[in-house]
Coordinates of C-alpha atoms in Angstrom, one line a residue:
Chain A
X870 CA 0.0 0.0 0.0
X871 CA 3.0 2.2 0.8
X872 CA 5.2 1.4 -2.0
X873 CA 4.8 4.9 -3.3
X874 CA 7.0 5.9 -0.6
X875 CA 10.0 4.1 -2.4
X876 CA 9.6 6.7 -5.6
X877 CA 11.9 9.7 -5.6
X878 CA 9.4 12.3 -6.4
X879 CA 7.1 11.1 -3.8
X880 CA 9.6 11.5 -0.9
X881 CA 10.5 14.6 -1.8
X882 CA 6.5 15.9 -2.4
X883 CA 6.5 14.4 1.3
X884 CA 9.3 16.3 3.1
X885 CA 8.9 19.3 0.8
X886 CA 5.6 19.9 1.8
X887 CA 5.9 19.3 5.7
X888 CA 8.7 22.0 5.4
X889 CA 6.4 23.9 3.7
X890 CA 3.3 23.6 5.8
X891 CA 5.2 24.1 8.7
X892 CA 6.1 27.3 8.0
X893 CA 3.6 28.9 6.2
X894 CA 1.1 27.6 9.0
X895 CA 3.5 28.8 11.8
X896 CA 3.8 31.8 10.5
X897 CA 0.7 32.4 9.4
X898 CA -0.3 32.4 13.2
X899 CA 1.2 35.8 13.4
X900 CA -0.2 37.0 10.1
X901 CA -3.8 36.1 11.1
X902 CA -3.5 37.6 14.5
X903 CA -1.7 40.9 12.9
X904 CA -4.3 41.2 10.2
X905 CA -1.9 41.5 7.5
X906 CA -2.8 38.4 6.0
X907 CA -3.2 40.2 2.7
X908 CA 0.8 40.1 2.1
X909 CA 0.4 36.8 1.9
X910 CA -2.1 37.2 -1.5
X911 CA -0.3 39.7 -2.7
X912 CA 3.4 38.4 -2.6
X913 CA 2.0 35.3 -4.3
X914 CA 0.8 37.2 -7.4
X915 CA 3.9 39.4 -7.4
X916 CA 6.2 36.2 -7.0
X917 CA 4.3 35.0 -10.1
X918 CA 4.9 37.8 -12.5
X919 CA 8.8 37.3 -11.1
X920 CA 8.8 33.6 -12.4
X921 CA 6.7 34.9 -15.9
X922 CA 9.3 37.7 -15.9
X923 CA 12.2 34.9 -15.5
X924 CA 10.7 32.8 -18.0
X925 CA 10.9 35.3 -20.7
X926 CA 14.5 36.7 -20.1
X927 CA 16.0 33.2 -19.3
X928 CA 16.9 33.9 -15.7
X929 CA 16.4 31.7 -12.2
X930 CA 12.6 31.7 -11.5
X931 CA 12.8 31.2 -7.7
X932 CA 15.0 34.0 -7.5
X933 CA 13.1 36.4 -9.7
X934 CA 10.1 35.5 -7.5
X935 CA 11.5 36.1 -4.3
X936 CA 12.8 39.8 -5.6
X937 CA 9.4 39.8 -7.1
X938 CA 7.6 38.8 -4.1
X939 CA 9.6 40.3 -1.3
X940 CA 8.8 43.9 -3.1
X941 CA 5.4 43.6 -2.2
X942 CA 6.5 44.0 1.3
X943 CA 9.0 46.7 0.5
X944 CA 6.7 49.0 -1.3
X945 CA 3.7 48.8 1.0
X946 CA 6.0 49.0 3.7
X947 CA 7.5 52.2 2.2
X948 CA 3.9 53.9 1.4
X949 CA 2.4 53.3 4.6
X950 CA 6.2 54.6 6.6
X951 CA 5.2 57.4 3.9
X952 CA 1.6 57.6 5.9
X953 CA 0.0 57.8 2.0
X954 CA -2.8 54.8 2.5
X955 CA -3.8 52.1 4.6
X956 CA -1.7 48.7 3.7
X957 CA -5.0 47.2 1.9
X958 CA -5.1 49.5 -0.6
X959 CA -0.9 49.6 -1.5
X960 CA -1.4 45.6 -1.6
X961 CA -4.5 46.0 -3.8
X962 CA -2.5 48.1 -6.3
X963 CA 0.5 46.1 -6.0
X964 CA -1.3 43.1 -6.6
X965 CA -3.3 44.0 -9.3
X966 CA -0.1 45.8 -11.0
X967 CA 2.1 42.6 -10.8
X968 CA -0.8 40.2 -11.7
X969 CA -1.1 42.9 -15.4
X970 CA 3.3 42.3 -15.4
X971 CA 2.7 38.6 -15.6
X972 CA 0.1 38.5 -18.3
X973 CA 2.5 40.9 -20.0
X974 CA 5.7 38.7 -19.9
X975 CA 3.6 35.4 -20.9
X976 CA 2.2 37.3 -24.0
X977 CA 5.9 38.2 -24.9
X978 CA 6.9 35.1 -24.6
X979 CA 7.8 33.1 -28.0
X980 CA 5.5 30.1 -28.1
X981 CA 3.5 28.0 -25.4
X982 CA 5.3 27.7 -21.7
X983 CA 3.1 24.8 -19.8
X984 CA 6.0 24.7 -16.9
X985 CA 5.0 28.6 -16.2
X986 CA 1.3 27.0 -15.5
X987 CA 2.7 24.8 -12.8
X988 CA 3.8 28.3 -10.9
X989 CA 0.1 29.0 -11.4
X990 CA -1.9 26.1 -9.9
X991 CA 1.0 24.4 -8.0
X992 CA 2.4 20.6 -8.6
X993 CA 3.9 19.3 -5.5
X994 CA 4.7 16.2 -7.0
X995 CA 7.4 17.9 -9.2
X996 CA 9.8 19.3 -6.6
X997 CA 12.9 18.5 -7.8
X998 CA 15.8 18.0 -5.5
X999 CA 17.2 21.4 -6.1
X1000 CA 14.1 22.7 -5.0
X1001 CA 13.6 20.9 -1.8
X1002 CA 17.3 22.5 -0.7
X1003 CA 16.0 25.7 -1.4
X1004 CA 12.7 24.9 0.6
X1005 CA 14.9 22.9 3.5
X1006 CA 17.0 26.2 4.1
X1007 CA 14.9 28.9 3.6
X1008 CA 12.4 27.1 5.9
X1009 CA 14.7 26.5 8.7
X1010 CA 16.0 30.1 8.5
X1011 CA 12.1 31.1 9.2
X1012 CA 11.3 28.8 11.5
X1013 CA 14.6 29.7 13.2
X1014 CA 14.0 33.6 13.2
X1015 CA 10.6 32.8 14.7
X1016 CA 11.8 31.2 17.6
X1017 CA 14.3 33.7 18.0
X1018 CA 12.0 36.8 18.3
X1019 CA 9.0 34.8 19.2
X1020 CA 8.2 37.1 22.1
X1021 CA 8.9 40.2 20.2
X1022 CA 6.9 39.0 17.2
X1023 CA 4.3 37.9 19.6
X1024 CA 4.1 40.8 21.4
X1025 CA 3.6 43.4 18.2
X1026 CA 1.4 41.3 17.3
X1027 CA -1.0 41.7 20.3
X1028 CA -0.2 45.6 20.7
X1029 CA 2.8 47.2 18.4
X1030 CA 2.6 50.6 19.9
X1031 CA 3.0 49.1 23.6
X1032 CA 5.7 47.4 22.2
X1033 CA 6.9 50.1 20.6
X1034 CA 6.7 52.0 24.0
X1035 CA 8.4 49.6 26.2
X1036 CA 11.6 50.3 24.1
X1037 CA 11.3 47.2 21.6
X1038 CA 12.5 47.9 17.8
X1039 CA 8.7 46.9 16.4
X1040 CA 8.8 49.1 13.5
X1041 CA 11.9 47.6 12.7
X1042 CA 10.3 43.7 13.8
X1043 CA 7.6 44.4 12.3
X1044 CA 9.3 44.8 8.7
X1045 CA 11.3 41.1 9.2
X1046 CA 8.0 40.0 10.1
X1047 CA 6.7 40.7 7.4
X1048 CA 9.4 40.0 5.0
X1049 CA 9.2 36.3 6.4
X1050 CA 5.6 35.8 5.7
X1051 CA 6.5 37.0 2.1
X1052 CA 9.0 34.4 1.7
X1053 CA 7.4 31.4 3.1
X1054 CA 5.0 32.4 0.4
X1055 CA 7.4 32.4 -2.3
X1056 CA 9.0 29.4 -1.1
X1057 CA 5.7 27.7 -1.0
X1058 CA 4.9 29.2 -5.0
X1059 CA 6.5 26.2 -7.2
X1060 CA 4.6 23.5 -4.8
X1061 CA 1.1 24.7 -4.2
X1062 CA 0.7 27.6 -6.9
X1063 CA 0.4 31.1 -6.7
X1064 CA -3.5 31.1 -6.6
X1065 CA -3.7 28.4 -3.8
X1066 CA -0.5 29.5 -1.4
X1067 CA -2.2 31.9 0.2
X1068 CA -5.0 29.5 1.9
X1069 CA -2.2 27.8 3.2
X1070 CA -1.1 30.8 5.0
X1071 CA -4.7 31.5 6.2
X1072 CA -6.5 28.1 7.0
X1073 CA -4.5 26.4 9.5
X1074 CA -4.1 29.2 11.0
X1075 CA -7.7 30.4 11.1
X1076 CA -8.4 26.8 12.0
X1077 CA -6.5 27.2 14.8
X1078 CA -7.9 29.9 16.1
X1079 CA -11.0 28.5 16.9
X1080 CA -9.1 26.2 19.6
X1081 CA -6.3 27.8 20.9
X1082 CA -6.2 29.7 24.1
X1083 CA -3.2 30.9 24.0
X1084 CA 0.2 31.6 21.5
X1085 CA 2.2 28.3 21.9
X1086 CA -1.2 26.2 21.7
X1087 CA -2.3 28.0 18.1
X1088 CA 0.7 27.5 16.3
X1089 CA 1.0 24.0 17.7
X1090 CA -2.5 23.3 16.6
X1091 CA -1.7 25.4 13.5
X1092 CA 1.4 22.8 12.4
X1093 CA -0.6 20.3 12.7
X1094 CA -3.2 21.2 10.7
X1095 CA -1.3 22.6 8.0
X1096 CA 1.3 19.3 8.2
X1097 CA -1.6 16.7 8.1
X1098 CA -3.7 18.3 5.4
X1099 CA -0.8 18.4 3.5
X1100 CA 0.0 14.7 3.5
X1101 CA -3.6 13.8 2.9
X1102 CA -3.8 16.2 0.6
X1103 CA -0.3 14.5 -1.2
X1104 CA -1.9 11.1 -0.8
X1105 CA -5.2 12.1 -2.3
X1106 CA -3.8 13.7 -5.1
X1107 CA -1.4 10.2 -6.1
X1108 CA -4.2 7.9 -5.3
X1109 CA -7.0 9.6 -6.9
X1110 CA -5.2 11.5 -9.6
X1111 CA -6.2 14.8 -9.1
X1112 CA -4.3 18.1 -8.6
X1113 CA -2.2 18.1 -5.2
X1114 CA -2.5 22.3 -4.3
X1115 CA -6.3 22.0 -4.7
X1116 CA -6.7 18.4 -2.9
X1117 CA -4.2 20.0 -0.1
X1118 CA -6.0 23.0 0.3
X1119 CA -9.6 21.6 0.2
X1120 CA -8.8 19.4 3.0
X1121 CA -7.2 22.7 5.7
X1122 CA -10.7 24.2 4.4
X1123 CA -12.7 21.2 5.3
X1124 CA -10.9 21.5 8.9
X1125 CA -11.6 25.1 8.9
X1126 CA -15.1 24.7 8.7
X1127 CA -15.3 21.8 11.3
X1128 CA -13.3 24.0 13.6
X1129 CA -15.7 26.7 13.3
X1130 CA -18.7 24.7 13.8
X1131 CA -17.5 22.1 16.7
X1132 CA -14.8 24.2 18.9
X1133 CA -17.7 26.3 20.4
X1134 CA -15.4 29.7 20.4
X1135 CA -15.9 30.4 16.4
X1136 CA -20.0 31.6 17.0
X1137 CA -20.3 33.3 13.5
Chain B
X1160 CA -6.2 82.0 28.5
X1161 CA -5.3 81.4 32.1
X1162 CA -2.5 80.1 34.0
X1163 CA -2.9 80.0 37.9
X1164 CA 1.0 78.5 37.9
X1165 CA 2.6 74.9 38.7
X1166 CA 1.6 74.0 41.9
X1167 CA 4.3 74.4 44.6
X1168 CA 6.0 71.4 44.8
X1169 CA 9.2 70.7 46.4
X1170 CA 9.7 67.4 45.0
X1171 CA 12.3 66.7 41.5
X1172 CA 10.8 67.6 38.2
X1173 CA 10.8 63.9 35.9
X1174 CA 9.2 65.4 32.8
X1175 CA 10.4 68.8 31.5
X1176 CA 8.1 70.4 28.0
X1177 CA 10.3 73.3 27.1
X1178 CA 8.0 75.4 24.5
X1179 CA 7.8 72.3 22.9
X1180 CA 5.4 71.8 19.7
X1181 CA 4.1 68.2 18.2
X1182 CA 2.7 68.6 14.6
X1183 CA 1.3 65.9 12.1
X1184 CA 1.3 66.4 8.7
X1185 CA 2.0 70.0 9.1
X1186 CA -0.8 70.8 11.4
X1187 CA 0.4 71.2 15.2
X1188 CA -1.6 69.2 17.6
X1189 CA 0.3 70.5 20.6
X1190 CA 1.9 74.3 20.2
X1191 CA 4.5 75.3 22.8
X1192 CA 4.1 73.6 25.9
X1193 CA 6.0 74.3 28.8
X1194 CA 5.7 72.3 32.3
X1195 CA 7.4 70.3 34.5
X1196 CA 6.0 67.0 36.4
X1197 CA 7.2 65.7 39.6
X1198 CA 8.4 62.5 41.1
X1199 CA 5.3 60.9 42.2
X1200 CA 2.7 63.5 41.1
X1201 CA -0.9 62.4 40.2
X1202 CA -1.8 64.3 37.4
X1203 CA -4.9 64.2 35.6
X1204 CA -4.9 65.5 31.9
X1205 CA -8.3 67.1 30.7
X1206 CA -9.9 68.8 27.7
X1207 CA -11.8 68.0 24.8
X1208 CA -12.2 65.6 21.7
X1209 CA -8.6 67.2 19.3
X1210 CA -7.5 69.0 22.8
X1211 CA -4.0 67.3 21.8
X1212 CA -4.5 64.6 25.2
X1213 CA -3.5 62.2 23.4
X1214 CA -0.6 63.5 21.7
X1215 CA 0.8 64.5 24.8
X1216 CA 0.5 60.7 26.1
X1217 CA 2.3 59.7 22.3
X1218 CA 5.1 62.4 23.0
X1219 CA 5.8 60.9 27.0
X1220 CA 6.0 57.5 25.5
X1221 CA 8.3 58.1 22.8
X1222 CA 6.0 57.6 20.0
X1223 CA 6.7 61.1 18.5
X1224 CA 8.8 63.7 19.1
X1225 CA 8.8 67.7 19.1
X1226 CA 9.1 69.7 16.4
X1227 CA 10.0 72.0 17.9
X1228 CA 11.0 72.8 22.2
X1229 CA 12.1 70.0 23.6
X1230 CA 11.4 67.3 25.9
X1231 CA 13.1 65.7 29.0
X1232 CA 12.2 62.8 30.8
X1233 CA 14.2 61.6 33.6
X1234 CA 16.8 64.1 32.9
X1235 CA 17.4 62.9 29.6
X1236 CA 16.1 64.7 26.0
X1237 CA 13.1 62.1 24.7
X1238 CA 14.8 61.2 21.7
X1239 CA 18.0 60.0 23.3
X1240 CA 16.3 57.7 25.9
X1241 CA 17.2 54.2 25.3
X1242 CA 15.1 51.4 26.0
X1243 CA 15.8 50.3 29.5
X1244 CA 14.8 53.8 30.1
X1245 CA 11.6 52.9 28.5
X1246 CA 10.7 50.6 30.3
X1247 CA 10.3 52.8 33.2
X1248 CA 7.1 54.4 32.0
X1249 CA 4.3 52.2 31.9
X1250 CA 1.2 52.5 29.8
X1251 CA -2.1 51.6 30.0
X1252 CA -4.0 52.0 26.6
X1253 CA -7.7 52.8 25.8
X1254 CA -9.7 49.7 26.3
X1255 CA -10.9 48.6 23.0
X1256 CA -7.2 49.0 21.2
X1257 CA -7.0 45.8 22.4
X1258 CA -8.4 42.6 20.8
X1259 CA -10.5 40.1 22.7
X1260 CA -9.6 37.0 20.2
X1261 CA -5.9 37.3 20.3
X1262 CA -5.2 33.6 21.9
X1263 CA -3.3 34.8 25.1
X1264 CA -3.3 34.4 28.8
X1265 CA -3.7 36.4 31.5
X1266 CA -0.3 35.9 32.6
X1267 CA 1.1 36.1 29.4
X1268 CA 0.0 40.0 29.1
X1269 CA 1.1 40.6 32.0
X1270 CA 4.3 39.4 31.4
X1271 CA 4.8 41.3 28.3
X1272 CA 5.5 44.3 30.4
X1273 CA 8.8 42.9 31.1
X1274 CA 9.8 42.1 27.5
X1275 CA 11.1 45.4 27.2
X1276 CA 13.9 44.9 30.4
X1277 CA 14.3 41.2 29.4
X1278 CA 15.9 42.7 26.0
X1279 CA 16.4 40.7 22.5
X1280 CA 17.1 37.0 22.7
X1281 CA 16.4 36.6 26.0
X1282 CA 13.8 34.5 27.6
X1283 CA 11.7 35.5 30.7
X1284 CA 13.3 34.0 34.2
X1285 CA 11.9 33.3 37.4
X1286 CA 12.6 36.5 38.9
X1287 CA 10.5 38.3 35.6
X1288 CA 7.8 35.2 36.3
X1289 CA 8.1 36.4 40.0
X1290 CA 7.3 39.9 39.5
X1291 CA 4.9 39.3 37.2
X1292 CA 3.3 37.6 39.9
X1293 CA 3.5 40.0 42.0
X1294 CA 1.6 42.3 39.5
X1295 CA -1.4 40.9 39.0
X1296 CA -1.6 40.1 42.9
X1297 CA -1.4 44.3 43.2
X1298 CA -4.6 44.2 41.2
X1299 CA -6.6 41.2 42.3
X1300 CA -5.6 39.0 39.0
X1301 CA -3.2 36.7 40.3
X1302 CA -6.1 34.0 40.7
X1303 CA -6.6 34.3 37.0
X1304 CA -3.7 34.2 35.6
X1305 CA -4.4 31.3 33.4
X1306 CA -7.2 32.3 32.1
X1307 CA -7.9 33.0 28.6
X1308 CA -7.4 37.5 28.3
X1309 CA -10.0 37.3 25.7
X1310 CA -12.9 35.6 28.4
X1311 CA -12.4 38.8 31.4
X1312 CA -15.0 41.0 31.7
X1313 CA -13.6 45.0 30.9
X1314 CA -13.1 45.8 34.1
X1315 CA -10.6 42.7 34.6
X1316 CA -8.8 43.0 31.3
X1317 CA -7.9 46.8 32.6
X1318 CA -6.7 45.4 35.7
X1319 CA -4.7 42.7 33.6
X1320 CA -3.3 45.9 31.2
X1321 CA -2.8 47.7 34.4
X1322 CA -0.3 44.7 35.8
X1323 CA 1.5 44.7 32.9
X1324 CA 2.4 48.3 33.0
X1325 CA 3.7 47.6 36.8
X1326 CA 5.5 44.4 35.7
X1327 CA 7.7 47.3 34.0
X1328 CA 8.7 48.3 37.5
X1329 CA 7.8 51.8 36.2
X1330 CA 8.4 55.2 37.8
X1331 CA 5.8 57.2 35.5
X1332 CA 2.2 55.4 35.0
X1333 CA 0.5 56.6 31.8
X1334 CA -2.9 56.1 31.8
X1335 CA -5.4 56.9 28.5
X1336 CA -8.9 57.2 29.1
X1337 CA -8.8 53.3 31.1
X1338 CA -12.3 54.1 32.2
X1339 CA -14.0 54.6 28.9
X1340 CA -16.5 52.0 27.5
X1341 CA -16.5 50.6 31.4
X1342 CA -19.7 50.9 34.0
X1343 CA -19.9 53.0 36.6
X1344 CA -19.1 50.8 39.7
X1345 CA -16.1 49.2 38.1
X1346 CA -14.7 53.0 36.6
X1347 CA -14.7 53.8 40.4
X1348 CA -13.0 50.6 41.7
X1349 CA -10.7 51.0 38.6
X1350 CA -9.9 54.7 40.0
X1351 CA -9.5 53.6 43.3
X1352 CA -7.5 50.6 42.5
X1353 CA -5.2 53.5 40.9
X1354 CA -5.3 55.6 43.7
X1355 CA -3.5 52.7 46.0
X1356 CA -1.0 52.0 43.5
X1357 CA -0.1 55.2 43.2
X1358 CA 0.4 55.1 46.7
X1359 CA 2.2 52.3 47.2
X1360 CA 4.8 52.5 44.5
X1361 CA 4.9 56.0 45.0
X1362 CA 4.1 56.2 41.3
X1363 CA 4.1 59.7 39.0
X1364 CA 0.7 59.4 37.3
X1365 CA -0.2 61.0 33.7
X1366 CA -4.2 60.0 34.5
X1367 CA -5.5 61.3 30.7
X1368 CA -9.3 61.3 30.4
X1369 CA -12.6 63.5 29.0
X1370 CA -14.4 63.0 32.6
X1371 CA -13.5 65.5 34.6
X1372 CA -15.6 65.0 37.8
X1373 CA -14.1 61.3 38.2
X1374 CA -10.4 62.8 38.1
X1375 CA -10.8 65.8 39.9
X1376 CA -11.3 64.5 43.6
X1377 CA -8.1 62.0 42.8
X1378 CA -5.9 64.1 40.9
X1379 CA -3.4 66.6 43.2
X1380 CA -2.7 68.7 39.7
X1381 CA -4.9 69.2 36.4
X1382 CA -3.9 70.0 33.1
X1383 CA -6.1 71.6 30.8
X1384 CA -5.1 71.1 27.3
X1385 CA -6.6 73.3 24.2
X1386 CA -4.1 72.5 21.3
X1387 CA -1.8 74.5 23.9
X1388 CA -1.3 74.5 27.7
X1389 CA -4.5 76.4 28.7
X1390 CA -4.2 75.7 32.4
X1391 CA -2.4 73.8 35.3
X1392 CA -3.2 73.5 38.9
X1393 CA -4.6 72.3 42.1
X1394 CA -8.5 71.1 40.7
X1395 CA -9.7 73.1 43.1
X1396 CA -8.0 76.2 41.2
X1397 CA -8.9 74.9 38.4
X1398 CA -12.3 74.1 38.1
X1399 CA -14.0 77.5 37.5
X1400 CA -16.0 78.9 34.9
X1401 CA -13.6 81.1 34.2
X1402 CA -11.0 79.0 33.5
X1403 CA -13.4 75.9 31.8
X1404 CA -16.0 78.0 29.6
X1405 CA -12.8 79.3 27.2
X1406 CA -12.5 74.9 26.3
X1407 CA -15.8 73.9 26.8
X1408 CA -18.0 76.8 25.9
X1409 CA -20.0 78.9 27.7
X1410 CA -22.9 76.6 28.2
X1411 CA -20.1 74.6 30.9
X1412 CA -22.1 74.6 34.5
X1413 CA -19.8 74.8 37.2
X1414 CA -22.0 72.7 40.2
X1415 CA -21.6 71.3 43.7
X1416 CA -22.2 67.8 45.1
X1417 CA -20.6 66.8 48.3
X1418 CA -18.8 69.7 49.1
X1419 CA -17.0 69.4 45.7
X1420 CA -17.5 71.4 42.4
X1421 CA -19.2 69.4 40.2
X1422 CA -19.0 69.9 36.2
X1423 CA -21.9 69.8 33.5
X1424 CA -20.4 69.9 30.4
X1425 CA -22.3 69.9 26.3
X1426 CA -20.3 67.5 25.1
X1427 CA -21.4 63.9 24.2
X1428 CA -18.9 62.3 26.2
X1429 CA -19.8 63.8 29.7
X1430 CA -23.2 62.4 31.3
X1431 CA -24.9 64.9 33.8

C-alpha cells in the first residue's frame, strides 16, 4: 500500500511539503493575528509575475520570485512609513499591477510555456531535488527567526505601539515580520501555486484559532493542521489523480469549517 | 487663557516640555508647551475631543517627538532615551485597542510588560515570572492568571493591562482614558485601585481622560489642554467657569455635590 514511498518524487513531495506547511502555518499564526494576511495574496501574485518575468529573459525563476515577491513587502512597507494609504489598498495596487506584469511577460513570450502553468496552480509532485534544498534552508532560516524573536513577534502582534513603547524595535520587527511571511509564500509558490498559497497561510491558522487559548497552543495546533492536510492532501492527489494544491487546500478548508462549527469559540 | 501656575511642589521635576510643539502632517496638535512633572505626582490631563490629550500621552511614550522645544524625561532629552529607560514608564492604553480573540493568557499579558527589560534573545526567568506575579496580585488577577485574556470582563482586562504596565517596575504610569466603555461601579473601583498604586509604589501618574468629575477629587494637579497649555493647577484652582468655559463653551455649568465642584459639560462624552 506504501510502495509509493520508495519513488523519488514522492519522498521529496513528502518532506517538501511538511517543510512547507510548517512554516507557512507557523507563521501564518502571526499573520492572522496581525491582520496582514493580505501580504500573503499579494506576494503570491507578485512572486508570479517574477517567475513569468524569469521565464521570458531566461533567468532563475525562484529567484526572480522572491525579488518579485519580497517587493510587495518593500513598497507597502514604504507607502504606509510614507503615511499615503492604509496597507490594503498599496497591496490591492500592487497586486493587481504585478498580476497585469505577468500577463504581460507570458504574452511576450515566444511560443506556449506549460512549466510557467505549474507556478500557477501548483504541482507538489514535481519538486525536484534542487528545490527541496532551497525549501529545506529557507524554511529553517524562518522557523529559526521565529523562535528567535517569538516574544517580540508575539508581542507586536497583540499591541505594536505598547511594544513600541516599552523600548522594543517593532517598526523595525515588524518589517522582518513581514518579510518572512512573504518568503514562506514564495518558497511555498513552485509547490502549491500562486493562486492556492495563500490558503495555506490562512487556514491552519484560522483553524486554529477557533481552539487555541493561547500563542504556543495555536501554532501547535496550526502545524498540525497545516502538516496533516498536506500529507492527505499528497496522498489524495497520487491515489486519486487529481491536482495536489487544490486536494491539499480543500482538506485545511474542510478542517476550517469543522473548527468553526465544533470548537464552540468560532460563534459566527 | 489662564495660567494660575505649577503647583508648589518641592519634589524633582521627571518630565520637562520646554516650548515644545508636536505637529502631524503639518498641522500642530500640541503648540508650545512648557511644564514640569514631579516625582510621584498624580496628574490628571483634561480637555476635549482634538485637545492634543493624546498626543501629549504619544510624546511621554516616545511615540513622537517635538518639532520644535524639547522634551526631557528623567533628565534625559526624549529622543536620546534608550530602552531600559523605557521601560520605566508604563502605559495603560484605551480599552478597545485591544483585541479580545488574540489567543493569550492572563499571565502572558502581564508578562509582556517585562519584555522590554528582558531585552532581544532573551527568555523571561523566574525572577520576571516572580514579578509578574507580583503584578497581578497588586490588582486582584493573580487568581486568573491562566485564564484566557480574551474571556475577562472589561473591568478585569484593565486590571490585567494595568499589571502589565507595573510588571515594567515603572516610575511614571500613563494612563489613556482606562475608564471609557467601562460601568460605573467598576470606573470607580478601577480609580481607586489607581489611587492605592499610586500610593504604594509612589508612582508619578499621567491620568488622561474627558471626565473630569471622576479625576478631579483624585488628581493633586490638572492640566487643561486646548491644542496649547491652557491651564495647570490644584482642581480646586482649576475648576472654575472662568477657566473651563474658554475649552468647553459657555454653556459649561460649574456645580456642587458633596462639598466638591461638580462639572456639567455639552459635550457627548460627559453624562450629567
Amino acid at each position: 500500500m506504501f510502495e509509493f514511498l520508495s519513488y523519488g518524487f514522492m519522498q521529496r513531495a513528502f518532506l517538501g511539503s511538511t517543510l512547507i506547511a510548517l512554516s507557512c502555518s507557523v507563521i501564518g499564526v502571526f499573520a492572522v493575528l496581525r491582520g496582514v494576511t493580505f501580504i500573503g495574496a499579494g506576494t503570491a501574485h507578485a512572486a508570479f509575475a517574477g517567475v513569468a518575468f524569469a521565464f521570458l529573459m531566461g533567468f532563475p525563476p525562484f529567484l526572480m520570485a522572491l525579488l518579485f515577491g519580497l517587493s510587495t513587502v518593500w513598497v507597502t512597507s514604504y507607502v504606509q512609513e510614507k503615511g499615503r494609504m492604509k496597507p490594503d489598498v498599496s497591496i490591492g495596487v500592487f497586486y493587481t499591477f504585478t498580476m497585469a506584469l505577468a500577463i504581460l511577460f507570458i504574452g511576450l513570450m515566444q511560443g506556449y510555456r506549460p512549466e510557467i502553468y505549474g507556478y500557477l496552480f501548483g504541482s507538489i509532485l514535481s519538486v525536484t531535488k534542487g528545490d527541496l534544498i532551497i525549501i529545506f534552508g529557507l524554511s529553517l532560516g524562518i522557523l529559526g527567526l521565529l523562535a528567535l524573536f517569538f516574544k517580540e513577534f508575539h508581542f507586536i502582534s497583540f499591541d505594536q505601539e505598547m511594544a513600541e513603547a516599552s523600548g522594543i524595535p517593532a517598526k523595525r520587527l515588524s518589517f522582518l515580520l513581514l518579510n518572512l511571511i512573504s518568503l514562506s509564500v514564495v518558497i511555498a509558490l513552485k509547490a502549491v501555486g500562486a493562486i492556492l498559497v495563500f490558503a495555506l497561510l490562512v487556514i491552519p491558522a484560522a483553524a486554529a484559532q477557533q481552539w487555541a487559548k493561547n500563542m504556543r497552543s495555536m501554532m501547535i495546533y496550526s502545524a498540525i493542521i497545516g502538516v496533516s492536510s498536506s500529507w492527505s492532501g499528497v496522498l489524495l492527489s497520487y491515489w486519486l489523480d487529481v491536482p495536489s494544491g487544490a486536494t491539499i487546500v480543500l482538506i485545511a478548508a474542510s478542517i476550517f469549517v469543522l473548527s468553526v462549527l465544533f470548537s464552540g469559540k468560532g460563534k459566527i | 487663557m489662564s495660567l494660575p501656575g505649577e503647583p508648589s511642589l518641592t519634589r524633582r521635576p521627571i518630565i520637562k516640555f520646554s516650548n515644545a510643539s508636536f505637529a502631524y502632517n503639518n498641522h500642530f496638535a500640541l503648540e508650545k508647551i512648557t511644564l514640569n512633572l514631579h516625582e510621584g505626582e498624580f496628574v490628571g490631563v483634561i480637555g476635549p475631543n482634538g485637545s492634543g490629550k493624546t498626543t501629549l500621552l504619544k510624546a511621554l511614550l516616545g511615540l513622537i517627538y517635538p518639532n520644535e522645544g524639547s522634551l526631557q524625561i528623567f533628565d534625559c532629552a526624549c529622543e536620546a532615551l534608550r530602552c531600559r529607560h523605557r521601560a520605566r514608564i508604563g502605559y495603560l492604553p484605551q480599552k478597545e485597542r485591544t483585541d479580545p480573540n488574540y489567543p493569550i493568557t492572563v499571565q502572558e499579558v502581564a508578562m509582556m510588560g517585562r519584555y522590554g527589560a528582558i531585552g532581544l534573545f532573551k527568555r523571561p526567568t523566574r525572577g520576571d515570572r516572580e514579578i509578574v506575579l507580583e503584578s497581578l496580585d497588586a490588582v486582584n488577577m493573580a487568581d486568573k492568571q491562566k485564564k484566557a485574556f480574551g474571556h475577562l470582563s472589561g473591568g478585569e482586562q484593565q486590571r490585567v493591562l494595568i499589571a502589565r504596565a507595573l510588571s515594567q517596575r515603572p516610575e511614571i504610569l500613563l494612563l489613556d482614558e482606562p475608564t471609557t466603555g467601562i460601568d460605573a461601579s467598576t470606573q470607580r473601583r478601577l480609580s481607586e485601585l489607581i489611587c492605592r498604586l499610586h500610593q504604594k509604589y509612589s508612582l508619578t501618574i499621567v491620568f488622561v481622560t474627558h471626565d473630569i468629575n471622576m479625576i478631579s477629587p483624585i488628581a493633586e494637579t490638572l492640566i487643561v489642554l486646548k491644542n496649547r497649555l491652557h491651564a495647570i493647577g490644584r482642581p480646586e484652582e482649576i475648576l472654575t467657569k472662568e477657566i473651563l468655559s474658554p475649552v468647553y463653551g459657555e454653556e459649561v455649568i460649574v456645580a456642587e455635590r458633596d462639598q466638591r465642584p461638580y462639572i456639567i459639560v455639552h459635550d457627548t462624552h460627559n453624562h450629567v
